[in-house]
Each structure stands twice: as structure tokens, then as C-alpha cells.
Short mmCIF file of C-alpha atoms in Angstrom, two decimals:
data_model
loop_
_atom_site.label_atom_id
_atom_site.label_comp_id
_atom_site.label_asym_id
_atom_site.label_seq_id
_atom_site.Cartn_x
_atom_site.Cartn_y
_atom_site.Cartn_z
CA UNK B 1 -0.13 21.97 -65.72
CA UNK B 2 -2.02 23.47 -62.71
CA UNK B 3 0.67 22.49 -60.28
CA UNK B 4 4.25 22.21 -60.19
CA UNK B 5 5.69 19.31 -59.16
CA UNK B 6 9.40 20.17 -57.94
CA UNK B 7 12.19 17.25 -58.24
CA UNK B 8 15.70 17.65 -57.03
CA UNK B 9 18.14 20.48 -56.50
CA UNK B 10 20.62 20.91 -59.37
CA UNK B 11 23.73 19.35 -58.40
CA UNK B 12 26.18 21.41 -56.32
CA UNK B 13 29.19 22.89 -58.99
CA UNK B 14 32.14 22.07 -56.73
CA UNK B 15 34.35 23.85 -59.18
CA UNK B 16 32.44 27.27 -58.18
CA UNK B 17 33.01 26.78 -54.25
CA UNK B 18 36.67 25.96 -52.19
CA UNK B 19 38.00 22.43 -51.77
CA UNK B 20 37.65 21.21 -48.35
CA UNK B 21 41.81 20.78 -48.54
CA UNK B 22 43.23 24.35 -48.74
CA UNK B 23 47.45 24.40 -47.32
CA UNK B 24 47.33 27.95 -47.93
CA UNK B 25 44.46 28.48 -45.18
CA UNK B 26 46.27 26.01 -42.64
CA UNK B 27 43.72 24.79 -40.06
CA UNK B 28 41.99 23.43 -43.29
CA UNK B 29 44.90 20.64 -43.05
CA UNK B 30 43.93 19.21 -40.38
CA UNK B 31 40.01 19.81 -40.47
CA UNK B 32 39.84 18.52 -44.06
CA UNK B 33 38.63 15.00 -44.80
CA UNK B 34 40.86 12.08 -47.27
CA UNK B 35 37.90 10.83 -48.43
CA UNK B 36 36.21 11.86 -51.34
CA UNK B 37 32.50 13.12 -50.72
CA UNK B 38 29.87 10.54 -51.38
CA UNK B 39 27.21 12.12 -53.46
CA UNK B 40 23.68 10.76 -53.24
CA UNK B 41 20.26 10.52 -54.61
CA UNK B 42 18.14 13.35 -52.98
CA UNK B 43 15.02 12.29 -50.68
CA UNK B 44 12.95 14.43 -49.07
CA UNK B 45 15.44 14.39 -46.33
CA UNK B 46 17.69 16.64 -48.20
CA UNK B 47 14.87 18.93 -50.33
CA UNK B 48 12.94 19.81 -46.46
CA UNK B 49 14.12 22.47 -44.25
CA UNK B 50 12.40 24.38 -40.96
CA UNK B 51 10.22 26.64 -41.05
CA UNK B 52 10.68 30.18 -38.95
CA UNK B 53 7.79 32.28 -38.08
CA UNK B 54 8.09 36.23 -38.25
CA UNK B 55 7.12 36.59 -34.50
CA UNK B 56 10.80 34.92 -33.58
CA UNK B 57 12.27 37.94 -34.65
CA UNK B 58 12.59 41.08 -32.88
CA UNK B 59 11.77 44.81 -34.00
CA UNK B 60 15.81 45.59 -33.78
CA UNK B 61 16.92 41.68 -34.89
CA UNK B 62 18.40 43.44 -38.18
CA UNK B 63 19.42 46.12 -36.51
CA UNK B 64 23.30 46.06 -35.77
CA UNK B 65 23.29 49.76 -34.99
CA UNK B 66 20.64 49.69 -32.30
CA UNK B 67 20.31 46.35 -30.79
CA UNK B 68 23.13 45.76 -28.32
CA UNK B 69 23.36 49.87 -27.88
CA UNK B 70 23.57 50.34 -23.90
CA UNK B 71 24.17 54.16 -23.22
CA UNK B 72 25.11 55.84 -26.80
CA UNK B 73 25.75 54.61 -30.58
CA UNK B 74 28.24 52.62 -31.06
CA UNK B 75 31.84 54.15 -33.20
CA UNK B 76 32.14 53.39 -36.53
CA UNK B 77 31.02 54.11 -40.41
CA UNK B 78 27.33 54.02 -41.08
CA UNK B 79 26.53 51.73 -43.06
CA UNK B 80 22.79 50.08 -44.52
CA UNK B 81 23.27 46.41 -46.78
CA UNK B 82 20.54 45.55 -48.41
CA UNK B 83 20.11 42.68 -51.82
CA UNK B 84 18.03 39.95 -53.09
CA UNK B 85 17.78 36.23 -52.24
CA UNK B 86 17.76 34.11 -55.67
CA UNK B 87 17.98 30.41 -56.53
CA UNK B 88 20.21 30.05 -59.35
CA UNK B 89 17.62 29.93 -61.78
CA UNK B 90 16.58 33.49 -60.77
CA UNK B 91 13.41 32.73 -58.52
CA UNK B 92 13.17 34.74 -55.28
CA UNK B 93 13.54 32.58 -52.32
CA UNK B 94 11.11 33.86 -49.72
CA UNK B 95 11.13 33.24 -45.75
CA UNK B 96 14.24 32.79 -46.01
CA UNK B 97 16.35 33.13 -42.30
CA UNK B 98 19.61 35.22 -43.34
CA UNK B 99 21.93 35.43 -39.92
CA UNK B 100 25.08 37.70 -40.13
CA UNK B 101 28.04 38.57 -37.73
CA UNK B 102 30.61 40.59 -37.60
CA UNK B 103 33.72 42.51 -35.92
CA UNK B 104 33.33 46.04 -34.81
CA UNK B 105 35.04 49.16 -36.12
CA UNK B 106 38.48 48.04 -34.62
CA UNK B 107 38.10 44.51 -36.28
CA UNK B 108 38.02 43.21 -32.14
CA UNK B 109 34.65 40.59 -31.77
CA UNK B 110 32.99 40.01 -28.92
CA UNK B 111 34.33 36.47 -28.19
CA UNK B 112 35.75 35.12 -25.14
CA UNK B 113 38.07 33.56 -27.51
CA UNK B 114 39.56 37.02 -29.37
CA UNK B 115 42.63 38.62 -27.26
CA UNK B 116 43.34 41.16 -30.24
CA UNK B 117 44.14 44.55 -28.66
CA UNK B 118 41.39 46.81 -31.00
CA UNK B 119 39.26 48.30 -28.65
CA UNK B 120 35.84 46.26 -27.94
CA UNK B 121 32.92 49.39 -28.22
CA UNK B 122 30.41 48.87 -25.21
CA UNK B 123 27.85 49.55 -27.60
CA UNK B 124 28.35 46.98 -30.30
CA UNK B 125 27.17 43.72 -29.95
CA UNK B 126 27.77 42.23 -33.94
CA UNK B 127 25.09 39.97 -34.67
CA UNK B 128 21.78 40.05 -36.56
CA UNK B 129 19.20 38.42 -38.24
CA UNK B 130 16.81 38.78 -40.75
CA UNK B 131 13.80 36.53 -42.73
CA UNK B 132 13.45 37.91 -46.60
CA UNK B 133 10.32 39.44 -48.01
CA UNK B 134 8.28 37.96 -51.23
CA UNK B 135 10.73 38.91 -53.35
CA UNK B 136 13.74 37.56 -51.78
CA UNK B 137 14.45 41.04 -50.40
CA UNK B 138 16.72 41.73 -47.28
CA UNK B 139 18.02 44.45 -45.34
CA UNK B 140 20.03 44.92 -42.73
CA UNK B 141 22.03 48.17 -40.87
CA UNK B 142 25.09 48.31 -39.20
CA UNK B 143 28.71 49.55 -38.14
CA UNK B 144 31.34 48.71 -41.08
CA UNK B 145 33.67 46.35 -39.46
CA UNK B 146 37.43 47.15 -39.28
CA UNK B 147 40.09 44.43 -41.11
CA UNK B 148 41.93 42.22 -38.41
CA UNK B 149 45.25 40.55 -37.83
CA UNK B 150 45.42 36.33 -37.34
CA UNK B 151 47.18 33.92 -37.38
CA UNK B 152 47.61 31.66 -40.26
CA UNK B 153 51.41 33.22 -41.60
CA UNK B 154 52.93 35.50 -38.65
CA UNK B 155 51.39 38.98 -40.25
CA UNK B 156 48.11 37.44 -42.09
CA UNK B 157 45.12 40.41 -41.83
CA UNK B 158 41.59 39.54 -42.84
CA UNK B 159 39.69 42.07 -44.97
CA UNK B 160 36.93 43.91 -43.43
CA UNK B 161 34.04 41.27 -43.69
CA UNK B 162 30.22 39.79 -43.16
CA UNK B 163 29.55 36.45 -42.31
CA UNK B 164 26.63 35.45 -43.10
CA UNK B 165 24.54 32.07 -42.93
CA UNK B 166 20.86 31.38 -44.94
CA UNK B 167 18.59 28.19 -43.76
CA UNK B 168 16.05 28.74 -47.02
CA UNK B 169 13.45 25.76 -48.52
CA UNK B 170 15.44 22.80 -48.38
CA UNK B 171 18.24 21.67 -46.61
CA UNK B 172 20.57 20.89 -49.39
CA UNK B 173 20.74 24.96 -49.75
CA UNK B 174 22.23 25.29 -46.41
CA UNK B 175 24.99 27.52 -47.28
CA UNK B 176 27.37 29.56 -45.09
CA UNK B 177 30.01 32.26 -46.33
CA UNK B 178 31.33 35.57 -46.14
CA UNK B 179 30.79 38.95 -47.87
CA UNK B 180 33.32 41.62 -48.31
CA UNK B 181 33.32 45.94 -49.44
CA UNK B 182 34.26 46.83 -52.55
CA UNK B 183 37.70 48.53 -53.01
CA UNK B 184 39.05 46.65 -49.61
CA UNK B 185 43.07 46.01 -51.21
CA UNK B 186 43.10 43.73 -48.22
CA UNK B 187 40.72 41.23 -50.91
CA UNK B 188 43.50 40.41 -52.92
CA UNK B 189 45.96 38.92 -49.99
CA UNK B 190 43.41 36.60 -48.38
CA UNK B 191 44.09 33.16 -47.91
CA UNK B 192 40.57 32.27 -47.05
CA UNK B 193 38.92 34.08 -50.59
CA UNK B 194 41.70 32.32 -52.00
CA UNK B 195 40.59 29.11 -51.35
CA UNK B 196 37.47 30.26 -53.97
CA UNK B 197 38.91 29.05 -57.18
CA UNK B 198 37.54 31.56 -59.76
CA UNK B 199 37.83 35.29 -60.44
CA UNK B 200 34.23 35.01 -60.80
CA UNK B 201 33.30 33.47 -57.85
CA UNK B 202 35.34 35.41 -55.64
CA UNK B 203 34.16 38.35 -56.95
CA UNK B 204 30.45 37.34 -56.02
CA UNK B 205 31.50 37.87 -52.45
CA UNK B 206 32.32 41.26 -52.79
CA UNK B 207 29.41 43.91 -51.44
CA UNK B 208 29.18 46.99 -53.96
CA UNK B 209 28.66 50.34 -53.04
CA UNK B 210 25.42 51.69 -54.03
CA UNK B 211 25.30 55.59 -53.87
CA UNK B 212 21.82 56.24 -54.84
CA UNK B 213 20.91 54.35 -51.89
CA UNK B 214 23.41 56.22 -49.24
CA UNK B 215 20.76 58.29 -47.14
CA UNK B 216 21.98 61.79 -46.55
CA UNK B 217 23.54 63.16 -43.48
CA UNK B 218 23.02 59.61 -41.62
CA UNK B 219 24.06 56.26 -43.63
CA UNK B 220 26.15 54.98 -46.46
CA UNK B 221 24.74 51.70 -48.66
CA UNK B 222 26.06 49.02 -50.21
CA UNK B 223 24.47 46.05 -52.32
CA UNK B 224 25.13 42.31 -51.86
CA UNK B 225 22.87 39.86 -53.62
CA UNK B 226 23.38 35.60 -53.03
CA UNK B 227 22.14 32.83 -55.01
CA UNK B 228 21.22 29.87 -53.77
CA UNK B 229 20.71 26.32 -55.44
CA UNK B 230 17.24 25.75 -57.36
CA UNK B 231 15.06 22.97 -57.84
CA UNK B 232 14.14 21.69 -61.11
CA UNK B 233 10.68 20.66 -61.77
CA UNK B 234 9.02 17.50 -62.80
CA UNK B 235 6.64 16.96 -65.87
CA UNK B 236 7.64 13.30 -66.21
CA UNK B 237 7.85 10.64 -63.61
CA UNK B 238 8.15 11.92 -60.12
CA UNK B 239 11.34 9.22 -58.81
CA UNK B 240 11.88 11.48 -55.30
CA UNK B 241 8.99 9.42 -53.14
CA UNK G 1 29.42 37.50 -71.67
CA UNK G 2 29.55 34.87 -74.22
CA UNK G 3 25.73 35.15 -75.92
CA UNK G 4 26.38 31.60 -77.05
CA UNK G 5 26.40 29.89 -74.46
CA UNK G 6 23.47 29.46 -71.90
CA UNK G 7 24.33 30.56 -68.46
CA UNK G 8 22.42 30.30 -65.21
CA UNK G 9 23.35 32.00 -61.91
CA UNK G 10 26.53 30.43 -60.20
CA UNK G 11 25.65 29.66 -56.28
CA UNK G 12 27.46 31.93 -54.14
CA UNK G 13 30.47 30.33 -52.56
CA UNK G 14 31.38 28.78 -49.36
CA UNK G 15 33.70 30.33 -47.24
CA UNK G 16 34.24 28.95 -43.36
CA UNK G 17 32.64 29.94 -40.75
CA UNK G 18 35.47 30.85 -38.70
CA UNK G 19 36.05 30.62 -35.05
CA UNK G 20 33.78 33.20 -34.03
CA UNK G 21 30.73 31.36 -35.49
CA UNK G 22 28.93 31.21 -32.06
CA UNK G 23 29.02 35.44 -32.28
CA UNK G 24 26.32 34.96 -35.29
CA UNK G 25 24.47 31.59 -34.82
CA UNK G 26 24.76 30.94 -31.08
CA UNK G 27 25.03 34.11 -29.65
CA UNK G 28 24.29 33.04 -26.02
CA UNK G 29 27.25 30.95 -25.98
CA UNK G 30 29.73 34.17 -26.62
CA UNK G 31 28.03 35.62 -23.98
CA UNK G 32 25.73 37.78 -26.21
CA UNK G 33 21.81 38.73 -25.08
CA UNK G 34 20.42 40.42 -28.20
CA UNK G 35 17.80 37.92 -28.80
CA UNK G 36 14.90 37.46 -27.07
CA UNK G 37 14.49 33.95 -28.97
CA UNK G 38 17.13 32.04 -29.63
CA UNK G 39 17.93 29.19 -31.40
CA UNK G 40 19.31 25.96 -29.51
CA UNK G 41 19.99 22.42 -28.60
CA UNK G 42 16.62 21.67 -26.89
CA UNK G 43 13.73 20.40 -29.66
CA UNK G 44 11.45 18.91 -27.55
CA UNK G 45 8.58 20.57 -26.01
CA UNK G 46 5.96 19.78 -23.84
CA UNK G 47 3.46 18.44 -26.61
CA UNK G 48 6.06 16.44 -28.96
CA UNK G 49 5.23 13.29 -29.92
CA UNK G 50 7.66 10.59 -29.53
CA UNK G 51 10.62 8.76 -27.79
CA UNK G 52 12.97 11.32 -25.90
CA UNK G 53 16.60 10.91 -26.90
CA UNK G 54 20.09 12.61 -26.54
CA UNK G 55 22.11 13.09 -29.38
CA UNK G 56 25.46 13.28 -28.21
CA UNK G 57 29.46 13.16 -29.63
CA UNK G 58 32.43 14.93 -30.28
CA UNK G 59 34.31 15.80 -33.46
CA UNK G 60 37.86 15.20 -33.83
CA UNK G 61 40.60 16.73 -36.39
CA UNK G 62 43.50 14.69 -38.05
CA UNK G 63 45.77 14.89 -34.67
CA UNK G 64 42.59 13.00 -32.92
CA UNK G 65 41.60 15.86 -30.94
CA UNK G 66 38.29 17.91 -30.56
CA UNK G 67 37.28 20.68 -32.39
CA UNK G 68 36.20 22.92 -29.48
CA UNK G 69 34.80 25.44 -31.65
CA UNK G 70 32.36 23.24 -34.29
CA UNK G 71 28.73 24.71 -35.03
CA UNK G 72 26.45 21.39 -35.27
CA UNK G 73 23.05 21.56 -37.07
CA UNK G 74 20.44 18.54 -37.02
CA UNK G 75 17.51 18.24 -39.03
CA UNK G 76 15.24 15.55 -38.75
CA UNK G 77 11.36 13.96 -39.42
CA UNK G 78 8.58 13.69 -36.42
CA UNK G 79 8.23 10.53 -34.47
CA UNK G 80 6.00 9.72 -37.65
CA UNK G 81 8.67 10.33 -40.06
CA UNK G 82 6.65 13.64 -41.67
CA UNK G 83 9.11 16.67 -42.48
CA UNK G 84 7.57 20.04 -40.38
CA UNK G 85 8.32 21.70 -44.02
CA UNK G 86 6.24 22.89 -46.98
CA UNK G 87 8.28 20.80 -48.92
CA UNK G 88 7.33 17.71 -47.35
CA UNK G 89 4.55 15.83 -50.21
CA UNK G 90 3.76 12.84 -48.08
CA UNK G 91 -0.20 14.63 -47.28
CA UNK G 92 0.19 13.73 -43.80
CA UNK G 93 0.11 16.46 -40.76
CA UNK G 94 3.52 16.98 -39.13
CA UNK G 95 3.38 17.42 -35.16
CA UNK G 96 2.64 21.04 -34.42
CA UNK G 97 5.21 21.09 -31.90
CA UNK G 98 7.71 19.98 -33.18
CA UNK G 99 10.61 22.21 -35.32
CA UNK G 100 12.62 19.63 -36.60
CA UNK G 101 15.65 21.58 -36.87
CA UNK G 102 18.55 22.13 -34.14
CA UNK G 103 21.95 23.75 -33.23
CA UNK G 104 24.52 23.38 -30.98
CA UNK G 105 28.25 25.08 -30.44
CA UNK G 106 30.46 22.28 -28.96
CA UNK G 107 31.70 23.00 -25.41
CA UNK G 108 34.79 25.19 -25.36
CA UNK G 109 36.93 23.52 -22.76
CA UNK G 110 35.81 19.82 -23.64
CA UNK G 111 34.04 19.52 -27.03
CA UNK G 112 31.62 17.76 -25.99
CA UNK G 113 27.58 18.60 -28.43
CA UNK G 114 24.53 17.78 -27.83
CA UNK G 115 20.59 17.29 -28.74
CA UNK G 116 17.43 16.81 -26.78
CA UNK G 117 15.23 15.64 -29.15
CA UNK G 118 12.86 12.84 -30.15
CA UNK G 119 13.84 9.93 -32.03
CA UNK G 120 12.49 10.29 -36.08
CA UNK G 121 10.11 7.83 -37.64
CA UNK G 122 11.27 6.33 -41.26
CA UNK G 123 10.77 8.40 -43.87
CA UNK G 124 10.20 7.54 -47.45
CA UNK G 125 13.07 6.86 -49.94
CA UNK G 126 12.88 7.71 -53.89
CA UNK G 127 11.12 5.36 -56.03
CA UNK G 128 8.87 3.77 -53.22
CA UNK G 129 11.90 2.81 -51.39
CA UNK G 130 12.00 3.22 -47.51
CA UNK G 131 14.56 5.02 -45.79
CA UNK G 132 15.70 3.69 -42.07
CA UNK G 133 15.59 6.68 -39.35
CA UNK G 134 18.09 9.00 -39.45
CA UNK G 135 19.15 12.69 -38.82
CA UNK G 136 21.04 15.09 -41.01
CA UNK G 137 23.80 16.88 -39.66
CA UNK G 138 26.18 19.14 -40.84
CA UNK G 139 28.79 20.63 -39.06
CA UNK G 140 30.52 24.13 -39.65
CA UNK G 141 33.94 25.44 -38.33
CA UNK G 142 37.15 27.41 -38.64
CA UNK G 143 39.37 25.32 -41.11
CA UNK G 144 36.34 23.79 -42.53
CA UNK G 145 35.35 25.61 -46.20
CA UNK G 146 32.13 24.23 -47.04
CA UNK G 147 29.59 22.64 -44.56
CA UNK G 148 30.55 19.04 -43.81
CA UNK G 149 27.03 16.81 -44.58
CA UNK G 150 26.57 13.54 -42.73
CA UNK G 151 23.75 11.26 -41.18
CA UNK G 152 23.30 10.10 -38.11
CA UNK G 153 21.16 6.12 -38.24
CA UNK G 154 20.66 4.23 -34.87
CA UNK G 155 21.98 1.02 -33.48
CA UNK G 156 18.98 -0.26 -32.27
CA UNK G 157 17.37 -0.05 -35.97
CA UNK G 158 19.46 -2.82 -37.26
CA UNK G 159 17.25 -4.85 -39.85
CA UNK G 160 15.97 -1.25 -41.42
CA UNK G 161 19.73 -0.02 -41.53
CA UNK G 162 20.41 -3.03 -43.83
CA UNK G 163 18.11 -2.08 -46.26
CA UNK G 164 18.86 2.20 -46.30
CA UNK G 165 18.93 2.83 -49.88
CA UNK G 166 21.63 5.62 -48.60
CA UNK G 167 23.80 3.39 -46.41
CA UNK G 168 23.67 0.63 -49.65
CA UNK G 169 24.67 2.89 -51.54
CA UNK G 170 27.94 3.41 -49.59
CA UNK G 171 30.38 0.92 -52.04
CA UNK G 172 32.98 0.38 -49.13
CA UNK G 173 30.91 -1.56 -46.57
CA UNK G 174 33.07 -0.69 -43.76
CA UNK G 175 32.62 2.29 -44.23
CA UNK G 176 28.72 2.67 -43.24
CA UNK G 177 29.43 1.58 -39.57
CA UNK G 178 30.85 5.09 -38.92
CA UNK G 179 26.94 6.69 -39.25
CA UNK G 180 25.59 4.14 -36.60
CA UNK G 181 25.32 5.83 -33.37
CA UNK G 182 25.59 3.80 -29.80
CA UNK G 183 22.57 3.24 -28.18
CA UNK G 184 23.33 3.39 -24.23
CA UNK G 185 21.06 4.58 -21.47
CA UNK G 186 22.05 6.35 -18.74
CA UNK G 187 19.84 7.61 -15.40
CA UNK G 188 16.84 6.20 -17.21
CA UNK G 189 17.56 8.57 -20.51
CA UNK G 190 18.54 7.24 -24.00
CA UNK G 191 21.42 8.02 -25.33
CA UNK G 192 22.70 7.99 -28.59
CA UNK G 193 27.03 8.73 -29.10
CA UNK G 194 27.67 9.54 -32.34
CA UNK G 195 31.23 10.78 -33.19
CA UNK G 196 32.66 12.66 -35.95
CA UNK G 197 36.06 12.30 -37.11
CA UNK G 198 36.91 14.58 -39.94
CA UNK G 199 39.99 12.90 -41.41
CA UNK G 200 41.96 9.87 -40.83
CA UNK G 201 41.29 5.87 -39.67
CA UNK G 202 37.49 5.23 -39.41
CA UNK G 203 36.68 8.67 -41.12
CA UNK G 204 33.28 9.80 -41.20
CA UNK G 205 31.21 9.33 -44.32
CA UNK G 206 30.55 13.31 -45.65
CA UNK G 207 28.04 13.49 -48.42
CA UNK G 208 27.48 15.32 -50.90
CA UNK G 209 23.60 16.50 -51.15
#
């Protein structure tokens, strides 16, 4: 077997991500359809996905730190995430386009759309992007974000958080989420984790401080891996052309 | 840790994107210049091969109204329905200028997305099949937990919409009407409307990929 012939992704475990229907988080009431999914067949429709070239990116792209600085450092904790790309049969996934953003220190974004009164920093723009290495590596710097207050019940106030988004080999691993910091009691009052339906899984979400890696006198470090879906491969007929 | 039982790696879980999604993915549109490249709505560049459409719609919530703060993604073949991917097997050279791959933050007063883009050739189905031409979308939002997957087929592709292996395999026939978009031209362009309507009558068929 010289070459590998790759069939589908492994089917998505619904049990291990939120139902679209969540009363808890309440826009999802309203933004949720009645309909059951329809789940098909895979073609190569759903096992393609883009490709994006290194020279898109540039030198400060993953740096949060630097890259909207205007006339000092922005305010906040120091802080360097780093962690592997995997499918979820424990292959790297390479090239992979990981975007992330993010409040600032006050938990205020810069978003026409957020009125909260924690100071916007001049200096902090809260976006960033990234491609991983050969071995699924990634790594990323920036200001820890503050928790914010909004309004799902009256006094609802989000843990400090990451979002982050991954566009990887095919399209059926499109996957968008959000990553918290260990320790955060904020994690356990959520509405939106708690629309993840296991311990487990919500746990995967949580970043973990990783003090070998803090660099002295400049940066703390914590680790965050993510799994994607794999493909299986083919040794017996090939149905997916 | 049961060492009984065989367990892979769980995929890490959804969670929304929330209704600062633009800060991340379309950073221009929050008013943002970080990037000297960024991603967008306009695929087509000077050396693309094929017919020049607009992708157009809004999406609407239960109420009927537009989300004015949905993320849409489109990924689609070239005019010769080849995949610009690694993963595409067909042997044949996709057009070098051509991504295949789009985004675009609905407008925040009206709702209103679009696409310039070029309209996809057919692409083969599984088992020798043929699939009619189509894009994938999936949209992304505050109130919206995991990605919603659709497909977008055309009007004007009638007889190779009746045989989709994807839209046959719909059960409730009615149903498949809501991925036809409306062919219309205006000022000489093409036009395609396609709207999304997340729940309610004539709700959008979601997959699941």
C-alpha cells in the first residue's frame, strides 16, 4: 500500500458539541432551526477546503501584543498560548489557518456594536491569525482578556475568553468555538459553556497554565490543544467519486 | 480512563461565534486595519475562468427578521467543477486564480450579504454519480452554537437539479425548493437571491456534513 487513499470524515458526535436549541442561552431561541439536520453522504464537496499561502500572513499576524500597538504597549497580563492541531485520530493537521479574537484587559472589544463602559486601550486591536507548522503546532501572544457583563439574564458575565475559528483540509472540519483560562470561577456560571453537554467536553475548552513555558521577567503561558475531525482511509472500494 | 474500552480523541466543541465575530474574521468591517490581506466577499480576479455572478440574500430568525450580525462562508468548485484543494482526486488542474473560498459579514443596518464570484461547474457525486452545481455555505452567528451547513443550487440548472443525488436525497420534496436560488439580472449582471431562514415556514434545509 504505497498510497493512501482517504474516504470520508468520521461522522460528527453531536452528543460531544451543543444543540442548536439552547433556552438557557436565549438568542439561540430564535436563531435555532425546527427541523432536524439532514445528514448526507460526503462528496468531495464536503472533504475539499482552500488553500492559504504563508505570504498572506504578516510578520506580527499572531502577534496580539504588537500588531495594532500605536504609541506604547497595550495594559494588560502578558500572556503567550501556544498547542497542537490534531484530527481525532491523533494526526497533526498542517497548514492549517487558526483565526482568534478577543476583548481587551477591561473585557470592552473594539466593535461599533459594544457600549460597555471598560475602557477601550488605544493600543489593542484583538485579532490575530496564525497557519500551523508540520506538526500541527501554533502559537500565538497576547493581552489576557478581562470577563464581561451581557445580556442574556439582567447580571449574566462571560468568563475571560478566546474565540477562535480553524479552516483546515476539508470543509466538513470547519469548526468555530471558544477557549477559556484555567481557574476562571466565572466557567462554572456560563450559559454559553453550558450549552456543551459533557463535563468532558467542556473541560476541553479550558486553556491550562503551563509554567515551564512562562518566560521570565516578560510573559506568562498557557496550553490549549483542539482536535479536529479525521478521515478514515480506504483499502476497499473507493464509493466517494 | 477505562483501559477497556477503545477511545479516540473527542472533537473540540462548538461554541457561537458571538456578535463580535467580524472583530476576528472580518476585521475591516469593525473598523479594524491590522491586516495587510484580508479575507473577503470578492473571488474573482482578473484571470478567473468563468461566468461572473452575485450571490446575494439575507438570513432571517424565527420573528422573520434579519440577522444583522451573520458571518457567511462559501466554498465552491472552478467554472470546471475542480476543487482548488489537495484533496480534490479528480487529476484535473484547478484555475490558478481562483480561491474557491469566501466570506462575508451581513450589513449592519440592513442585512443584506453578498458574493462576487463565478458560477461552479458540476462536480462529481459518490459512486459515479454527478452532482448539479452548487455552493456550500455555512453561516455563523450570536445565538447560533454550531455552524449552520447548507447549499446553495441554481434556478437556471433545472434538469441537473432533478437528478442531485443530495437534493434526492431530501425525503420531503418540498422541502428542496428552499436551496434553489433566483436567477434575475440586473444592469447587465447575474444575480442569484438566495435566502436563509433559520426557523419557521419554508425553513432552510441545514445539513449535517
Amino acid at each position: 500500500m504505497s498510497q493512501i487513499l482517504m474516504g470520508a470524515y468520521a461522522q460528527r458526535n453531536t452528543d460531544d458539541h451543543p444543540p442548536a436549541y439552547a433556552p438557557g442561552y436565549k438568542t439561540s431561541v430564535l436563531r435555532s432551526p425546527k427541523n432536524a439536520l439532514i445528514s448526507i453522504a460526503q462528496t468531495l464537496t464536503e472533504v475539499t477546503a482552500p488553500h492559504f499561502s504563508a505570504d498572506l500572513l504578516g510578520p506580527k499576524d499572531n502577534d496580539l501584543i504588537l500588531n495594532y500597538a500605536k504609541d506604547g504597549l497595550p495594559v494588560g497580563e502578558r500572556v503567550i498560548i501556544h498547542g497542537y492541531l490534531r484530527d481525532q485520530f491523533g494526526r497533526p493537521v498542517k497548514n492549517a489557518l487558526i483565526e482568534v479574537w478577543q476583548a481587551n484587559a477591561s473585557g470592552r472589544y473594539r466593535h461599533p456594536n459594544d457600549q460597555y463602559v471598560g475602557a477601550m486601550d488605544p493600543n489593542f486591536g484583538g485579532c490575530g491569525r496564525m497557519l500551523t507548522d508540520e506538526n500541527g503546532f501554533f502559537i500565538f501572544r497576547t493581552i489576557k482578556p478581562g470577563p464581561y457583563p451581557w445580556r442574556n439574564r439582567i447580571n449574566e458575565w462571560r468568563p475571560a475568553h478566546i474565540h477562535f475559528s480553524v479552516m483546515a483540509d476539508g470543509w466538513a472540519q470547519r469548526l468555530i468555538s471558544q477557549f477559556y483560562f484555567e481557574g476562571d470561577t466565572l466557567i462554572d456560571s456560563c450559559p454559553i459553556l453550558k450549552t456543551v453537554p459533557s463535563e468532558q467536553q467542556r473541560r476541553a475548552l479550558i486553556a491550562l497554565e503551563d509554567k515551564s513555558n512562562f518566560i521570565e521577567a516578560d510573559s506568562r503561558c498557557y496550553r490549549f490543544d483542539i482536535t479536529l475531525r479525521g478521515r478514515r482511509a480506504t483499502y476497499f472500494e473507493n464509493d466517494l467519486t | 480512563m477505562n483501559g477497556w474500552k477503545f477511545e479516540e480523541l473527542h472533537e473540540t466543541p462548538s461554541q457561537t461565534g458571538g456578535p463580535y465575530v467580524h472583530i476576528g474574521l472580518m476585521p475591516n468591517q469593525a473598523g479594524i486595519e491590522v491586516f495587510e490581506h484580508s479575507f473577503n466577499n470578492q473571488m474573482v480576479k482578473d484571470g478567473t475562468q468563468g461566468e461572473r455572478i452575485r450571490l446575494e440574500g439575507q438570513v432571517f430568525d424565527g420573528l422573520g427578521l434579519p440577522l444583522r450580525d451573520v458571518l457567511v462562508e462559501i466554498w465552491q468548485a472552478d467554472a470546471n467543477g475542480v476543487y482548488p484543494s489537495q484533496q480534490d482526486t479528480q487529476g484535473k488542474q484547478p484555475d490558478p486564480n481562483f480561491l474557491g473560498w469566501g466570506r462575508a459579514g451581513a450589513d449592519f443596518d440592513t442585512g443584506f450579504w453578498s458574493f462576487d464570484t463565478i458560477k461552479p461547474g458540476a462536480v462529481p457525486g459518490r459512486k459515479g454519480s454527478q452532482q448539479a452545481p452548487h455552493i456550500a455555505l455555512v453561516i455563523f452567528a450570536r445565538g447560533i452554537n454550531l455552524g449552520l451547513h447548507t447549499r446553495v443550487y441554481f434556478e437556471d440548472e433545472a434538469e441537473a437539479n432533478a437528478k442531485d443525488p443530495i437534493l434526492n436525497g431530501i425525503e420531503w420534496a418540498p422541502r428542496r425548493q428552499t436551496l434553489i436560488a433566483k436567477r434575475e439580472e440586473r444592469d447587465g449582471q447575474i444575480v442569484y437571491r438566495f435566502d436563509i431562514r433559520i426557523q419557521g415556514e419554508n425553513e432552510t434545509v441545514f445539513f449535517d456534513i
